[in-house]
Amino acid sequence: MPVDPWPEDQPRLDIDGLLDDPTTRVVVCCGAGGVGKTTIAAASALRAAERGRRVVVLTIDPARRLAQALGLEELDNVPRTVEGLLPGTTGRLDAMTLDMKRTFDEVIETHATPQKARQILENPFYQALSSSFSGTQEYMAMEKLGQLRARAEGEPDGWDLIVVDTPPSRSALDFLDAPGRLGAFLDGRFIKVLSAPAKVGGRAYLRVVSAALGTATSALSKILGGQMLRDVQTFVAALDTMFGGFRERADRTYRLLQEPGTQFLVVAVPEQDALREASYFVDRLALEKMPLAGLVLNRVHTPRVENLSADRASAAAEELQETGEHPLTRQLLQVHADRMHRRERELSVAGRFTGAHPRVPVVHVPAHPGDVHDLEALRQIGNELAKG
Amino acid sequence: MGEPYRERHRDTWLNTLDAVPVVEHPPRDTDWAGVRLHVVTGKGGTGKTTVAAALALALALDGRRTLLCEVEDRQGIAQLFDVAPLPYAERRIALSPGGGEVWALSIEPKAALLEYLDLFYHLGRAGKALEKMGAIDFAATIAPGIRDVLLTGKVYEAVRRRKAGTPVYDAVVLDAPPTGRIGRFLNVNESVRELARAGPVHRQAGSIMALLRSPMTVVHLVTLLEDMPVQETEDGTAELRRMGLPVGGIVINQVREQILPRPVLSEALAGRLDPAPVHAGLRAAGLTGRGHRALAATAGTELMTEGLIAQAVDHGVRVALENRLRHRLTRLERPLYEIPALSGGIDPGSLYRTVSVLREQGMA
């Protein structure tokens, strides 16, 4: 049995309470890259489905074997039903992986006339923007969430719970900030100048501005080369008609994240960097009045032996070493001491988070020696999430 | 170039359950002589900043001067060396025995763009006008690739910088974006060459790509012995090779000690570890579990035996998985370096231990 590592008054995250609550409509899994967000998202979604909810999970960049476990080999940007749920399950689980370029293309196609859309999709600047733009993935994840939400509400038997994974950026905050940056860009003065520099001139008092802009655009064309600037201008002009749609959608999705039906699960591993990111994110959620369900502390090493400290195990191992007898017991005690040391390091790092955020509900999920490659392994993680 | 580390170990790694033995390394036999730019990438959480910093320190021994750059605005270097946040200026952050120096630079894209404008176009005033309009923000944070163009451009400048005919830095180590983005990051100048079909940007992009593809550059990948990081290392290596970018060494970080000998691991994995001798050993060591009454004590020892055996099985599963992953890494046919897991967190002390490991294994 694992030793209870948490301060008495640190609340436990009640994952079943969260997933069973019919008012929970969206669960967003956030955290730094490499902490197991996708796995936690998938495990929560599976658990919710097997507890009777109609769930869709949006994964981003899942590990190959996890994708296979969910039957996600086909990346066609639409949700597919996951087979193999427990017999007698009344809920259902659909899963999909985000294709950011496709999602961007679809937004363009929905909002522009076919002719305009073609013009935009063929623009080299757009092609670069939609596939390699830093922040596009975050924006498109947000966009996809908005679409799934709209579809869930539009169908009588539609999903009643959406679980979203977030892009593997270094900073969890990127998920919240990148769409805003895109909005600022689309709304910025710069884009207006690029699309219609002539409009700014004319009046006497604007002459100074106009001169500055003239210098600026000529400087730009010097640096970027005339062709690239023309590509950008054509793109901006073509996009102009749909800016409203874009911004509105981004704003609407952002507001969706502030609704009580949305809950954030912050995922971290017991390491300094990951918990620092988790801390930033928790503070930020509070500032934005976005509802935080709690922290999932993933890959915690729990000892399987109670009441045997690292020191005591090491001392006993040394004693056996001296007598030269019972080599197996000595080795097993060394394994235990190693595990306990690791455990102590993890608890000390985690203690900094819980010390700073004593009211954030926490649940810890033990580290697994192997990797997740089937639904049973996901189910197991779901059980551990629930056990706390 | 010396005999790569991998060659020296190939036979032992082929046997996946064997521990990697500690091998005597020949003195000063480095694998990357002549390389001027070391790009260090890795999946998030693998410790690439620590490896990059240790490499910069290791390369600075013997009186040389190196520059350690970061490009992600995260002040990882300052945290690692426990110094105040780095400004956009080169600062000396460490001295090494023999008069070597490590300098550090946190490249901020906006500042890099303004510097670039001033340097190449003398655009002092126009630069300010651009900034007022948000063009700098646009270019530095939004425009596809422009940000990466500026970052790689600055690194290129540092590698090429000369004073009195000799390079200012003997080597530049770049703490680069993670493996998932490294191909796109390094190859951005290729796309720029296609987008800007003429003009100074086109030419500059061409020079940067030439440096990155030359024998003066290598891209090292940092990984852990875990499924995802190894998968990303494989994908990253394939991508870099496709792009014609030079793959350097694979650095396996946080390699954990293998405590149990192979026969015990095999028995554990087969579920055949006999509890009786363990039980006897615990009693001999005076670990009789809790409870003063004899019966409770025996029950306690039994529980302890059971737990210890279960932990041996976990250990065996992990070692087997790690050896499978290590074997996959050897198939990438690149030099492998292994950094043992250090107890405690990453502090300047552990950083210097990593430096000696890299030196011993011939990475620097």
mmCIF file of C-alpha atoms in Angstrom, chain A residues 23 25-26 149 153 252-264 288-291:
data_model
loop_
_atom_site.group_PDB
_atom_site.id
_atom_site.type_symbol
_atom_site.label_atom_id
_atom_site.label_comp_id
_atom_site.label_asym_id
_atom_site.label_seq_id
_atom_site.Cartn_x
_atom_site.Cartn_y
_atom_site.Cartn_z
ATOM 1 C CA THR A 23 -23.004 20.093 -15.764
ATOM 2 C CA ARG A 25 -19.399 19.726 -20.424
ATOM 3 C CA VAL A 26 -15.751 20.360 -21.279
ATOM 4 C CA ARG A 149 -19.125 22.064 -28.782
ATOM 5 C CA GLU A 153 -25.356 21.029 -28.815
ATOM 6 C CA ARG A 252 -16.362 32.975 -28.276
ATOM 7 C CA THR A 253 -14.221 29.909 -27.635
ATOM 8 C CA TYR A 254 -12.184 31.828 -25.098
ATOM 9 C CA ARG A 255 -15.395 32.763 -23.261
ATOM 10 C CA LEU A 256 -16.461 29.128 -23.394
ATOM 11 C CA LEU A 257 -13.387 28.370 -21.329
ATOM 12 C CA GLN A 258 -14.687 30.713 -18.630
ATOM 13 C CA GLU A 259 -18.080 29.054 -18.346
ATOM 14 C CA PRO A 260 -18.817 26.872 -15.340
ATOM 15 C CA GLY A 261 -19.358 23.856 -17.617
ATOM 16 C CA THR A 262 -15.656 23.923 -18.460
ATOM 17 C CA GLN A 263 -13.153 22.423 -16.039
ATOM 18 C CA PHE A 264 -9.380 22.499 -16.290
ATOM 19 C CA GLU A 288 -9.021 34.634 -15.795
ATOM 20 C CA LYS A 289 -11.751 33.191 -13.602
ATOM 21 C CA MET A 290 -11.470 29.889 -15.383
ATOM 22 C CA PRO A 291 -12.578 26.891 -13.319
#
